Amino acid sequence: MSALLTSPVATRVTASRTSRFAALAVLMLPVLLISVDNTVLSFALPSIARALHPDATTQLWIVDAYPLVLAGLLVVMGSIGDRIGRRRILVVGATGFAVLSAAAAFATEAWMLVAARLAMGVFGAMLMPATLSIIRNVFPDAGERRLALAVWSTMFAAGNALGPLVGGVLLAHFHWGSVFLVAVPILVVMLVAVPFCVPESRDPEPGPVDVPSMLLSLGALGPLVWAIKSLVHPEERGLAVAMVAVGVLCGIAFVRRQLRTRTPMLDMRLFRSTAFTGSVLMNMAAMFSLTGFLFFIAQHLQLVAGLDPFASGLVLVPGAVLTIVAGLVVVPVVARVAPRWVVSVSLLFSAVAYALVAGLGHHATIAALAFAFVLLGIGIGASETVTNDLIISTAPADKAGAASAISETAYEIGAVLGTAVLGTILASAYRANVVVPDGLSSTAHTAAGETLGGAVAAAAELGGPAGQALLESARAAFDSGVTTTAGVAAALMLVAAAGAVVMLRRH
């Protein structure tokens, strides 16, 4: 993808203003879809848990399998798109994503859903870089391009914020698989419109395909996330430590290879700028905060507070709306206030949101959780707008393509780590505090001890006072875990806010 800007002979497309913005409108369909998919699954998780009975680790993999593969392949697919044609890879990605979304919707076992999500990540990685590359190609005028990129960023933030509402509406009327099937008609419309609205382009002088770098990037991310998830199981901690070592070694090898090759897949020299590195880390922290919060609030609203999915989604509407508003309002603010203070204060909003949840603990009301998400949404909307702009503006002009690829990758890694780290802390606390009574089948007993969704199903099977006692114990254990998790997240957001002040001071 970086070759789009670095090559002086990269294909440029000239077209009327109307056709350029028609292409932009079509390209926003996959952007919105991919960003919604980052967060919509959180609200379907309780329904999936009741239907497929995954253990705690598998439940985390259901959420994280997709963004993990997506993050590992974004830069790779951008490079492949430069070679075979960006419109072509967009069409291939949309077709594969639609087929696998349908497969995920009708999965009958937890492992089948994980497998479908892994494959969806491969095709999703074809969509995101292609949209940015085509935008940069279609809009040669700098002013129009800035507007187009602002629309891209707003749509991405809007999708992340609206995911829970979309999930709530669908689950109120349909099977849990509907959160996957919703992608199919959107992608069909896109596939029909792309040949008429989106021009083809490619880099006539691309660098070589770097297969070792692709494998090393996946080898760095996959083992690390797997290790984080497996730490909740004492019998797997030895293997988890080994996986951490594998991930670190692959990461070091990846960085060394990028620094030595003449045409790096990911230009690591960009990270020599403290402001650039800080912006990437703050971008990642914002997504970490959002996905971690949605992971536990969706389960609390449905399985503890007893709301249906639609009502649960409505609780988060104010926060979703203010995420979008904050992303737009912060633009004139950052023209008058130093970016480091804007980003730092934005991340402090997230820290306060988590601190509120941790402080209220078992006494958190639905209104309090809605208010906490409002604070979180304001912080995320503002910080992502500023950090994305900083990532592009702090990079050299001829590295803007590589910088945008890094920005997208930071989004997805933040989403993976948010669920993996905070979800693991929550699962560990739940396992340590839940009391599972006798009288259950071995499968139900294991499920109740692993997840809140498993306990709800087991309590219904058990019935009577024993079932009610299990339900109360599971809900108390879950909320106890939420308190611990929110406290840790609040501390991490405080560190991120302080890091923004320090790392962005030179911009």
Short mmCIF file of C-alpha atoms in Angstrom, two decimals:
data_model
loop_
_atom_site.label_atom_id
_atom_site.label_comp_id
_atom_site.label_asym_id
_atom_site.label_seq_id
_atom_site.Cartn_x
_atom_site.Cartn_y
_atom_site.Cartn_z
CA MET A 1 0.00 0.00 0.00
CA SER A 2 2.85 2.39 0.72
CA ALA A 3 3.93 2.01 -2.91
CA LEU A 4 0.84 4.00 -3.93
CA LEU A 5 2.46 7.18 -2.66
CA THR A 6 6.15 6.36 -2.87
CA SER A 7 6.14 5.43 -6.56
CA PRO A 8 6.12 8.47 -8.83
CA VAL A 9 4.50 6.46 -11.59
CA ALA A 10 1.70 4.97 -9.54
CA THR A 11 -1.56 4.95 -11.50
CA ARG A 12 -3.72 8.05 -11.02
CA VAL A 13 -7.35 8.30 -11.95
CA THR A 14 -8.96 11.55 -13.06
CA ALA A 15 -12.73 11.78 -12.93
CA SER A 16 -15.51 14.26 -12.27
CA ARG A 17 -16.25 15.39 -8.73
CA THR A 18 -19.55 13.50 -8.79
CA SER A 19 -17.94 10.22 -9.82
CA ARG A 20 -15.17 10.66 -7.24
CA PHE A 21 -17.63 11.05 -4.39
CA ALA A 22 -19.79 8.24 -5.80
CA ALA A 23 -16.72 6.02 -5.48
CA LEU A 24 -16.24 7.27 -1.91
CA ALA A 25 -19.85 6.41 -1.04
CA VAL A 26 -19.37 2.84 -2.32
CA LEU A 27 -16.07 2.47 -0.45
CA MET A 28 -17.71 3.48 2.83
CA LEU A 29 -19.84 0.31 2.77
CA PRO A 30 -16.96 -2.07 3.60
CA VAL A 31 -15.43 0.46 6.03
CA LEU A 32 -18.68 0.66 7.98
CA LEU A 33 -19.14 -3.09 7.83
CA ILE A 34 -15.64 -3.92 9.08
CA SER A 35 -15.83 -1.42 11.94
CA VAL A 36 -19.29 -2.61 13.02
CA ASP A 37 -17.97 -6.16 13.00
CA ASN A 38 -15.30 -5.13 15.53
CA THR A 39 -17.92 -4.50 18.22
CA VAL A 40 -21.25 -6.05 17.18
CA LEU A 41 -20.23 -9.50 18.38
CA SER A 42 -20.01 -8.38 22.00
CA PHE A 43 -23.80 -8.21 22.20
CA ALA A 44 -24.27 -11.56 20.50
CA LEU A 45 -21.83 -13.31 22.85
CA PRO A 46 -24.39 -14.20 25.56
CA SER A 47 -26.70 -15.75 22.95
CA ILE A 48 -23.78 -17.60 21.37
CA ALA A 49 -22.69 -18.86 24.79
CA ARG A 50 -26.14 -20.27 25.46
CA ALA A 51 -26.33 -21.92 22.03
CA LEU A 52 -22.80 -23.28 21.54
CA HIS A 53 -21.52 -23.63 25.15
CA PRO A 54 -17.92 -22.45 24.55
CA ASP A 55 -15.47 -22.45 27.44
CA ALA A 56 -13.93 -19.15 28.59
CA THR A 57 -10.91 -19.35 26.29
CA THR A 58 -12.97 -20.31 23.23
CA GLN A 59 -15.38 -17.50 24.01
CA LEU A 60 -12.50 -15.03 23.86
CA TRP A 61 -11.28 -16.59 20.61
CA ILE A 62 -14.72 -16.15 19.05
CA VAL A 63 -14.30 -12.41 19.56
CA ASP A 64 -10.58 -12.12 18.83
CA ALA A 65 -9.93 -14.60 16.01
CA TYR A 66 -11.13 -12.14 13.38
CA PRO A 67 -9.27 -8.95 14.43
CA LEU A 68 -6.11 -10.97 15.17
CA VAL A 69 -5.84 -12.26 11.59
CA LEU A 70 -7.03 -8.92 10.22
CA ALA A 71 -4.26 -7.06 12.08
CA GLY A 72 -1.60 -9.50 10.94
CA LEU A 73 -2.53 -9.29 7.27
CA LEU A 74 -3.50 -5.64 6.70
CA VAL A 75 -0.13 -4.52 5.40
CA VAL A 76 0.36 -7.75 3.44
CA MET A 77 -2.97 -7.43 1.66
CA GLY A 78 -2.30 -3.78 0.91
CA SER A 79 0.91 -4.81 -0.81
CA ILE A 80 -0.83 -7.58 -2.78
CA GLY A 81 -3.52 -5.12 -3.84
CA ASP A 82 -0.84 -2.83 -5.26
CA ARG A 83 0.25 -5.73 -7.49
CA ILE A 84 -2.96 -7.36 -8.69
CA GLY A 85 -5.19 -4.28 -8.62
CA ARG A 86 -6.85 -2.56 -5.70
CA ARG A 87 -10.37 -2.86 -7.05
CA ARG A 88 -9.78 -6.53 -7.82
CA ILE A 89 -8.66 -7.35 -4.28
CA LEU A 90 -11.60 -5.33 -2.94
CA VAL A 91 -13.98 -7.53 -4.93
CA VAL A 92 -12.23 -10.74 -3.85
CA GLY A 93 -12.31 -9.63 -0.22
CA ALA A 94 -16.00 -8.68 -0.32
CA THR A 95 -16.98 -11.98 -1.95
CA GLY A 96 -15.05 -14.10 0.53
CA PHE A 97 -16.26 -12.06 3.49
CA ALA A 98 -19.89 -12.47 2.43
CA VAL A 99 -19.58 -16.26 2.00
CA LEU A 100 -17.83 -16.75 5.32
CA SER A 101 -20.27 -14.46 7.14
CA ALA A 102 -23.03 -16.81 6.04
CA ALA A 103 -20.97 -19.80 7.22
CA ALA A 104 -20.44 -18.17 10.63
CA ALA A 105 -24.15 -17.45 10.98
CA PHE A 106 -25.03 -21.14 10.70
CA ALA A 107 -22.17 -22.59 12.79
CA THR A 108 -23.35 -25.41 15.06
CA GLU A 109 -20.17 -25.79 17.13
CA ALA A 110 -17.98 -23.21 18.82
CA TRP A 111 -14.88 -24.33 16.89
CA MET A 112 -16.73 -23.87 13.60
CA LEU A 113 -17.50 -20.27 14.54
CA VAL A 114 -13.87 -19.63 15.51
CA ALA A 115 -12.70 -21.12 12.19
CA ALA A 116 -15.14 -18.96 10.24
CA ARG A 117 -14.00 -15.87 12.11
CA LEU A 118 -10.36 -16.67 11.36
CA ALA A 119 -11.12 -16.95 7.64
CA MET A 120 -13.21 -13.76 7.74
CA GLY A 121 -10.12 -11.97 9.01
CA VAL A 122 -8.21 -12.97 5.87
CA PHE A 123 -10.81 -11.47 3.54
CA GLY A 124 -11.49 -8.50 5.83
CA ALA A 125 -7.80 -7.63 5.55
CA MET A 126 -8.29 -7.30 1.79
CA LEU A 127 -11.00 -4.67 2.25
CA MET A 128 -9.53 -2.04 4.59
CA PRO A 129 -6.20 -1.24 2.85
CA ALA A 130 -7.91 -1.29 -0.53
CA THR A 131 -10.39 1.40 0.54
CA LEU A 132 -7.65 3.78 1.69
CA SER A 133 -5.45 3.10 -1.33
CA ILE A 134 -8.31 3.73 -3.75
CA ILE A 135 -9.28 6.94 -1.94
CA ARG A 136 -5.72 8.22 -2.27
CA ASN A 137 -5.80 7.32 -5.96
CA VAL A 138 -9.23 8.73 -6.76
CA PHE A 139 -8.70 12.07 -4.98
CA PRO A 140 -5.53 13.71 -6.37
CA ASP A 141 -6.57 17.12 -4.98
CA ALA A 142 -5.23 17.53 -1.42
CA GLY A 143 -8.32 19.36 -0.16
CA GLU A 144 -10.77 16.78 -1.47
CA ARG A 145 -8.53 13.99 -0.22
CA ARG A 146 -8.53 15.42 3.31
CA LEU A 147 -12.32 15.54 3.22
CA ALA A 148 -12.50 11.96 1.92
CA LEU A 149 -10.12 10.73 4.61
CA ALA A 150 -12.15 12.57 7.27
CA VAL A 151 -15.27 10.75 6.04
CA TRP A 152 -13.33 7.46 6.18
CA SER A 153 -12.25 8.08 9.80
CA THR A 154 -15.74 9.18 10.85
CA MET A 155 -17.36 6.12 9.30
CA PHE A 156 -14.87 3.84 11.01
CA ALA A 157 -15.52 5.45 14.42
CA ALA A 158 -19.28 5.43 13.77
CA GLY A 159 -19.23 1.72 12.96
CA ASN A 160 -17.37 0.87 16.15
CA ALA A 161 -19.82 2.91 18.22
CA LEU A 162 -22.96 1.67 16.47
CA GLY A 163 -22.00 -2.01 16.57
CA PRO A 164 -23.71 -2.68 19.92
CA LEU A 165 -26.93 -1.00 18.77
CA VAL A 166 -26.98 -2.96 15.53
CA GLY A 167 -26.41 -6.15 17.50
CA GLY A 168 -29.17 -5.29 19.95
CA VAL A 169 -31.71 -4.60 17.22
CA LEU A 170 -30.90 -7.81 15.33
CA LEU A 171 -30.87 -10.05 18.39
CA ALA A 172 -34.20 -8.66 19.56
CA HIS A 173 -35.87 -10.14 16.48
CA PHE A 174 -33.59 -12.80 15.02
CA HIS A 175 -31.20 -15.68 15.76
CA TRP A 176 -27.66 -14.76 16.89
CA GLY A 177 -26.41 -15.61 13.42
CA SER A 178 -28.11 -12.47 12.11
CA VAL A 179 -25.15 -10.36 13.33
CA PHE A 180 -23.11 -12.13 10.65
CA LEU A 181 -25.77 -12.36 7.95
CA VAL A 182 -26.26 -8.58 7.97
CA ALA A 183 -22.95 -8.31 6.07
CA VAL A 184 -24.26 -10.25 3.07
CA PRO A 185 -26.77 -7.75 1.57
CA ILE A 186 -24.37 -4.83 2.21
CA LEU A 187 -21.57 -6.59 0.37
CA VAL A 188 -23.87 -7.65 -2.47
CA VAL A 189 -24.80 -3.99 -3.04
CA MET A 190 -21.12 -3.09 -2.95
CA LEU A 191 -20.17 -5.81 -5.45
CA VAL A 192 -22.83 -4.58 -7.88
CA ALA A 193 -21.74 -0.93 -7.56
CA VAL A 194 -17.95 -1.33 -7.58
CA PRO A 195 -17.51 -2.04 -11.34
CA PHE A 196 -19.50 1.12 -12.18
CA CYS A 197 -18.21 3.52 -9.52
CA VAL A 198 -14.71 2.48 -8.47
CA PRO A 199 -11.80 2.70 -10.96
CA GLU A 200 -9.07 0.09 -11.06
CA SER A 201 -5.50 1.05 -10.15
CA ARG A 202 -2.25 -0.67 -9.33
CA ASP A 203 1.40 0.13 -8.78
CA PRO A 204 3.34 -0.54 -12.02
CA GLU A 205 6.62 -0.98 -10.11
CA PRO A 206 5.81 -2.85 -6.89
CA GLY A 207 8.43 -4.43 -4.69
CA PRO A 208 8.65 -8.20 -4.24
CA VAL A 209 6.12 -10.16 -2.17
CA ASP A 210 7.72 -10.66 1.25
CA VAL A 211 6.34 -14.01 2.44
CA PRO A 212 8.81 -14.33 5.38
CA SER A 213 7.71 -10.94 6.73
CA MET A 214 4.07 -11.99 6.50
CA LEU A 215 4.75 -15.20 8.42
CA LEU A 216 6.83 -13.39 11.04
CA SER A 217 4.10 -10.80 11.65
CA LEU A 218 1.54 -13.53 12.26
CA GLY A 219 4.10 -15.44 14.35
CA ALA A 220 4.52 -12.40 16.58
CA LEU A 221 0.83 -11.61 17.13
CA GLY A 222 -0.76 -15.06 17.27
CA PRO A 223 1.32 -16.67 20.03
CA LEU A 224 1.20 -13.55 22.23
CA VAL A 225 -2.59 -13.30 22.12
CA TRP A 226 -2.95 -17.06 22.63
CA ALA A 227 -0.66 -16.83 25.67
CA ILE A 228 -2.68 -14.01 27.22
CA LYS A 229 -5.89 -15.99 26.83
CA SER A 230 -4.39 -19.20 28.21
CA LEU A 231 -3.05 -17.71 31.43
CA VAL A 232 -6.44 -18.28 33.10
CA HIS A 233 -5.78 -22.03 32.92
CA PRO A 234 -3.06 -23.13 35.40
CA GLU A 235 -2.33 -26.28 33.41
CA GLU A 236 -1.50 -24.22 30.31
CA ARG A 237 0.70 -21.53 31.86
CA GLY A 238 3.95 -23.26 30.97
CA LEU A 239 2.95 -23.43 27.33
CA ALA A 240 1.73 -19.83 27.52
CA VAL A 241 5.18 -18.67 28.63
CA ALA A 242 6.72 -20.57 25.72
CA MET A 243 4.29 -18.88 23.33
CA VAL A 244 5.28 -15.47 24.70
CA ALA A 245 8.89 -16.32 23.90
CA VAL A 246 7.93 -17.40 20.37
CA GLY A 247 5.97 -14.19 19.81
CA VAL A 248 8.78 -11.97 21.07
CA LEU A 249 11.39 -13.75 18.93
CA CYS A 250 9.21 -13.50 15.82
CA GLY A 251 8.58 -9.84 16.57
CA ILE A 252 12.30 -9.11 16.87
CA ALA A 253 13.00 -11.01 13.65
CA PHE A 254 10.22 -9.11 11.87
CA VAL A 255 11.61 -5.72 12.93
CA ARG A 256 15.17 -6.68 11.94
CA ARG A 257 13.99 -7.85 8.53
CA GLN A 258 12.06 -4.65 7.88
CA LEU A 259 15.08 -2.54 8.79
CA ARG A 260 17.40 -4.48 6.48
CA THR A 261 15.30 -4.91 3.35
CA ARG A 262 15.25 -2.29 0.59
CA THR A 263 11.45 -2.49 0.21
CA PRO A 264 10.07 -3.20 3.71
CA MET A 265 6.55 -4.47 4.12
CA LEU A 266 6.20 -2.14 7.10
CA ASP A 267 8.62 0.79 7.30
CA MET A 268 9.85 0.62 10.90
CA ARG A 269 11.88 3.79 10.45
CA LEU A 270 8.67 5.76 10.92
CA PHE A 271 8.83 4.82 14.59
CA ARG A 272 11.97 6.92 15.03
CA SER A 273 9.57 9.85 15.46
CA THR A 274 8.39 9.94 19.08
CA ALA A 275 5.25 11.79 18.06
CA PHE A 276 4.43 9.15 15.43
CA THR A 277 5.04 6.27 17.85
CA GLY A 278 3.02 7.98 20.55
CA SER A 279 0.10 8.56 18.19
CA VAL A 280 0.07 4.88 17.19
CA LEU A 281 0.14 3.77 20.83
CA MET A 282 -2.65 6.18 21.81
CA ASN A 283 -4.71 4.99 18.85
CA MET A 284 -4.24 1.44 20.08
CA ALA A 285 -5.14 2.43 23.65
CA ALA A 286 -8.44 3.95 22.50
CA MET A 287 -9.51 0.73 20.75
CA PHE A 288 -8.27 -1.31 23.72
CA SER A 289 -10.53 0.75 25.95
CA LEU A 290 -13.60 0.45 23.71
CA THR A 291 -13.53 -3.29 23.00
CA GLY A 292 -12.67 -4.20 26.59
CA PHE A 293 -15.59 -2.15 27.91
CA LEU A 294 -18.05 -3.59 25.41
CA PHE A 295 -16.92 -7.14 26.21
CA PHE A 296 -18.18 -7.01 29.78
CA ILE A 297 -20.97 -4.43 29.61
CA ALA A 298 -22.86 -6.45 26.99
CA GLN A 299 -22.84 -9.51 29.26
CA HIS A 300 -23.75 -7.50 32.36
CA LEU A 301 -26.73 -5.80 30.74
CA GLN A 302 -28.17 -9.05 29.40
CA LEU A 303 -27.15 -11.72 31.90
CA VAL A 304 -27.01 -9.73 35.15
CA ALA A 305 -29.42 -6.83 34.65
CA GLY A 306 -31.75 -9.05 32.61
CA LEU A 307 -32.29 -6.71 29.65
CA ASP A 308 -33.04 -8.10 26.22
CA PRO A 309 -30.50 -7.39 23.45
CA PHE A 310 -32.49 -4.51 21.99
CA ALA A 311 -32.87 -2.73 25.33
CA SER A 312 -29.18 -3.34 26.01
CA GLY A 313 -28.30 -1.70 22.72
CA LEU A 314 -30.48 1.32 23.53
CA VAL A 315 -28.55 1.83 26.78
CA LEU A 316 -25.43 2.49 24.73
CA VAL A 317 -27.03 4.79 22.11
CA PRO A 318 -26.08 8.07 23.86
CA GLY A 319 -22.45 6.96 24.07
CA ALA A 320 -22.45 5.85 20.42
CA VAL A 321 -23.85 9.18 19.24
CA LEU A 322 -21.40 11.20 21.31
CA THR A 323 -18.50 9.13 19.95
CA ILE A 324 -19.32 10.47 16.48
CA VAL A 325 -20.03 14.01 17.71
CA ALA A 326 -16.77 14.17 19.68
CA GLY A 327 -14.79 13.05 16.63
CA LEU A 328 -16.15 16.01 14.64
CA VAL A 329 -16.17 18.65 17.39
CA VAL A 330 -12.55 18.03 18.32
CA VAL A 331 -11.30 19.26 14.91
CA PRO A 332 -11.61 23.02 15.67
CA VAL A 333 -10.48 22.40 19.25
CA VAL A 334 -7.17 20.85 18.20
CA ALA A 335 -6.50 23.90 16.04
CA ARG A 336 -6.26 25.96 19.24
CA VAL A 337 -5.06 23.43 21.82
CA ALA A 338 -1.89 21.35 21.57
CA PRO A 339 -2.68 17.81 20.35
CA ARG A 340 -0.95 16.20 23.33
CA TRP A 341 -3.39 17.85 25.74
CA VAL A 342 -6.42 16.99 23.62
CA VAL A 343 -5.40 13.32 23.38
CA SER A 344 -4.44 13.14 27.05
CA VAL A 345 -7.73 14.62 28.26
CA SER A 346 -9.62 12.34 25.86
CA LEU A 347 -7.96 9.26 27.34
CA LEU A 348 -8.69 10.59 30.83
CA PHE A 349 -12.39 10.41 29.91
CA SER A 350 -11.91 6.69 29.32
CA ALA A 351 -10.04 6.35 32.62
CA VAL A 352 -12.86 8.09 34.49
CA ALA A 353 -15.44 5.84 32.81
CA TYR A 354 -13.64 2.71 33.97
CA ALA A 355 -13.03 4.19 37.44
CA LEU A 356 -16.76 4.88 37.76
CA VAL A 357 -17.58 1.25 36.98
CA ALA A 358 -14.90 -0.01 39.38
CA GLY A 359 -16.01 2.34 42.15
CA LEU A 360 -19.68 1.43 41.94
CA GLY A 361 -18.99 -2.31 41.75
CA HIS A 362 -22.11 -4.37 42.48
CA HIS A 363 -24.13 -1.17 42.94
CA ALA A 364 -23.71 0.01 39.37
CA THR A 365 -27.11 0.90 37.91
CA ILE A 366 -28.03 0.78 34.24
CA ALA A 367 -28.05 4.59 34.17
CA ALA A 368 -24.56 4.68 35.68
CA LEU A 369 -23.25 2.24 33.07
CA ALA A 370 -24.85 4.29 30.28
CA PHE A 371 -23.17 7.42 31.66
CA ALA A 372 -19.83 5.60 31.87
CA PHE A 373 -20.14 4.64 28.20
CA VAL A 374 -20.94 8.27 27.33
CA LEU A 375 -17.66 9.33 28.97
CA LEU A 376 -15.83 6.52 27.20
CA GLY A 377 -17.38 7.41 23.84
CA ILE A 378 -16.42 11.07 24.11
CA GLY A 379 -12.85 10.13 24.92
CA ILE A 380 -12.54 7.58 22.11
CA GLY A 381 -14.16 9.72 19.43
CA ALA A 382 -11.92 12.69 20.19
CA SER A 383 -8.68 10.77 20.64
CA GLU A 384 -9.01 8.65 17.48
CA THR A 385 -9.66 11.67 15.27
CA VAL A 386 -6.57 13.46 16.57
CA THR A 387 -4.25 10.45 16.65
CA ASN A 388 -5.14 9.42 13.09
CA ASP A 389 -4.36 12.92 11.88
CA LEU A 390 -1.09 12.90 13.84
CA ILE A 391 -0.05 9.55 12.40
CA ILE A 392 -0.35 10.90 8.86
CA SER A 393 1.02 14.40 9.54
CA THR A 394 4.06 13.29 11.56
CA ALA A 395 5.17 10.85 8.85
CA PRO A 396 7.16 12.09 5.83
CA ALA A 397 4.98 12.81 2.80
CA ASP A 398 6.42 9.87 0.83
CA LYS A 399 5.59 7.52 3.74
CA ALA A 400 1.92 8.44 4.14
CA GLY A 401 0.75 5.12 2.70
CA ALA A 402 2.85 3.11 5.13
CA ALA A 403 1.68 5.37 7.95
CA SER A 404 -1.98 4.70 7.14
CA ALA A 405 -1.32 0.95 7.13
CA ILE A 406 0.25 1.23 10.59
CA SER A 407 -2.76 3.24 11.78
CA GLU A 408 -5.17 0.52 10.64
CA THR A 409 -3.02 -2.19 12.22
CA ALA A 410 -2.98 -0.29 15.53
CA TYR A 411 -6.80 -0.25 15.48
CA GLU A 412 -7.01 -4.00 15.17
CA ILE A 413 -4.22 -4.85 17.63
CA GLY A 414 -5.91 -2.60 20.18
CA ALA A 415 -9.19 -4.42 19.59
CA VAL A 416 -7.49 -7.81 20.04
CA LEU A 417 -5.67 -6.83 23.21
CA GLY A 418 -8.70 -5.12 24.73
CA THR A 419 -10.67 -8.35 24.67
CA ALA A 420 -7.70 -10.63 25.34
CA VAL A 421 -6.23 -8.78 28.33
CA LEU A 422 -9.37 -7.47 30.02
CA GLY A 423 -11.36 -10.56 29.07
CA THR A 424 -8.71 -12.80 30.59
CA ILE A 425 -8.69 -10.81 33.85
CA LEU A 426 -12.48 -11.03 33.99
CA ALA A 427 -12.53 -14.77 33.25
CA SER A 428 -9.88 -15.45 35.88
CA ALA A 429 -11.77 -13.50 38.56
CA TYR A 430 -15.03 -15.23 37.65
CA ARG A 431 -13.49 -18.70 37.86
CA ALA A 432 -12.00 -17.90 41.26
CA ASN A 433 -15.26 -16.66 42.81
CA VAL A 434 -18.16 -18.63 41.33
CA VAL A 435 -19.61 -21.48 43.43
CA VAL A 436 -21.06 -24.30 41.33
CA PRO A 437 -23.35 -26.72 43.22
CA ASP A 438 -23.60 -30.46 42.76
CA GLY A 439 -26.38 -32.00 40.71
CA LEU A 440 -25.26 -30.83 37.29
CA SER A 441 -23.97 -32.88 34.41
CA SER A 442 -20.21 -32.71 33.93
CA THR A 443 -20.63 -30.57 30.83
CA ALA A 444 -22.97 -28.11 32.56
CA HIS A 445 -20.74 -28.04 35.67
CA THR A 446 -17.70 -27.12 33.56
CA ALA A 447 -19.62 -24.51 31.58
CA ALA A 448 -21.00 -22.87 34.73
CA GLY A 449 -17.51 -22.63 36.19
CA GLU A 450 -16.10 -21.08 32.99
CA THR A 451 -18.52 -18.35 31.90
CA LEU A 452 -21.55 -16.42 33.08
CA GLY A 453 -23.49 -17.57 30.02
CA GLY A 454 -22.72 -21.19 30.93
CA ALA A 455 -23.92 -20.58 34.49
CA VAL A 456 -27.20 -19.05 33.32
CA ALA A 457 -27.89 -22.10 31.15
CA ALA A 458 -26.87 -24.48 33.96
CA ALA A 459 -29.09 -22.66 36.46
CA ALA A 460 -32.06 -23.10 34.15
CA GLU A 461 -31.24 -26.82 33.89
CA LEU A 462 -30.89 -27.19 37.65
CA GLY A 463 -33.96 -25.14 38.64
CA GLY A 464 -35.31 -24.57 42.12
CA PRO A 465 -33.36 -23.00 45.00
CA ALA A 466 -30.11 -24.62 43.84
CA GLY A 467 -30.45 -23.07 40.40
CA GLN A 468 -31.23 -19.68 41.89
CA ALA A 469 -28.22 -19.96 44.19
CA LEU A 470 -25.97 -20.75 41.22
CA LEU A 471 -27.36 -17.80 39.28
CA GLU A 472 -26.76 -15.40 42.17
CA SER A 473 -23.25 -16.74 42.73
CA ALA A 474 -22.38 -16.46 39.04
CA ARG A 475 -23.69 -12.91 38.75
CA ALA A 476 -21.82 -11.85 41.89
CA ALA A 477 -18.63 -13.50 40.64
CA PHE A 478 -19.00 -11.82 37.26
CA ASP A 479 -19.55 -8.35 38.73
CA SER A 480 -16.65 -8.90 41.08
CA GLY A 481 -14.51 -9.64 38.04
CA VAL A 482 -15.86 -6.54 36.29
CA THR A 483 -14.81 -4.41 39.27
CA THR A 484 -11.28 -5.80 39.12
CA THR A 485 -11.10 -5.52 35.34
CA ALA A 486 -12.39 -1.93 35.32
CA GLY A 487 -9.84 -0.96 37.98
CA VAL A 488 -6.99 -2.36 35.90
CA ALA A 489 -8.30 -0.68 32.75
CA ALA A 490 -8.62 2.68 34.54
CA ALA A 491 -4.99 2.45 35.62
CA LEU A 492 -3.89 1.56 32.08
CA MET A 493 -5.80 4.53 30.65
CA LEU A 494 -4.13 6.85 33.18
CA VAL A 495 -0.76 5.57 32.00
CA ALA A 496 -1.81 6.14 28.37
CA ALA A 497 -2.96 9.69 29.17
CA ALA A 498 0.38 10.46 30.79
CA GLY A 499 2.16 8.87 27.83
CA ALA A 500 0.29 11.17 25.44
CA VAL A 501 1.56 14.26 27.28
CA VAL A 502 5.14 13.02 27.12
CA MET A 503 5.30 11.42 23.68
CA LEU A 504 3.33 14.03 21.74
CA ARG A 505 5.03 17.07 23.24
CA ARG A 506 7.22 17.71 20.17
CA HIS A 507 4.38 17.87 17.67
#
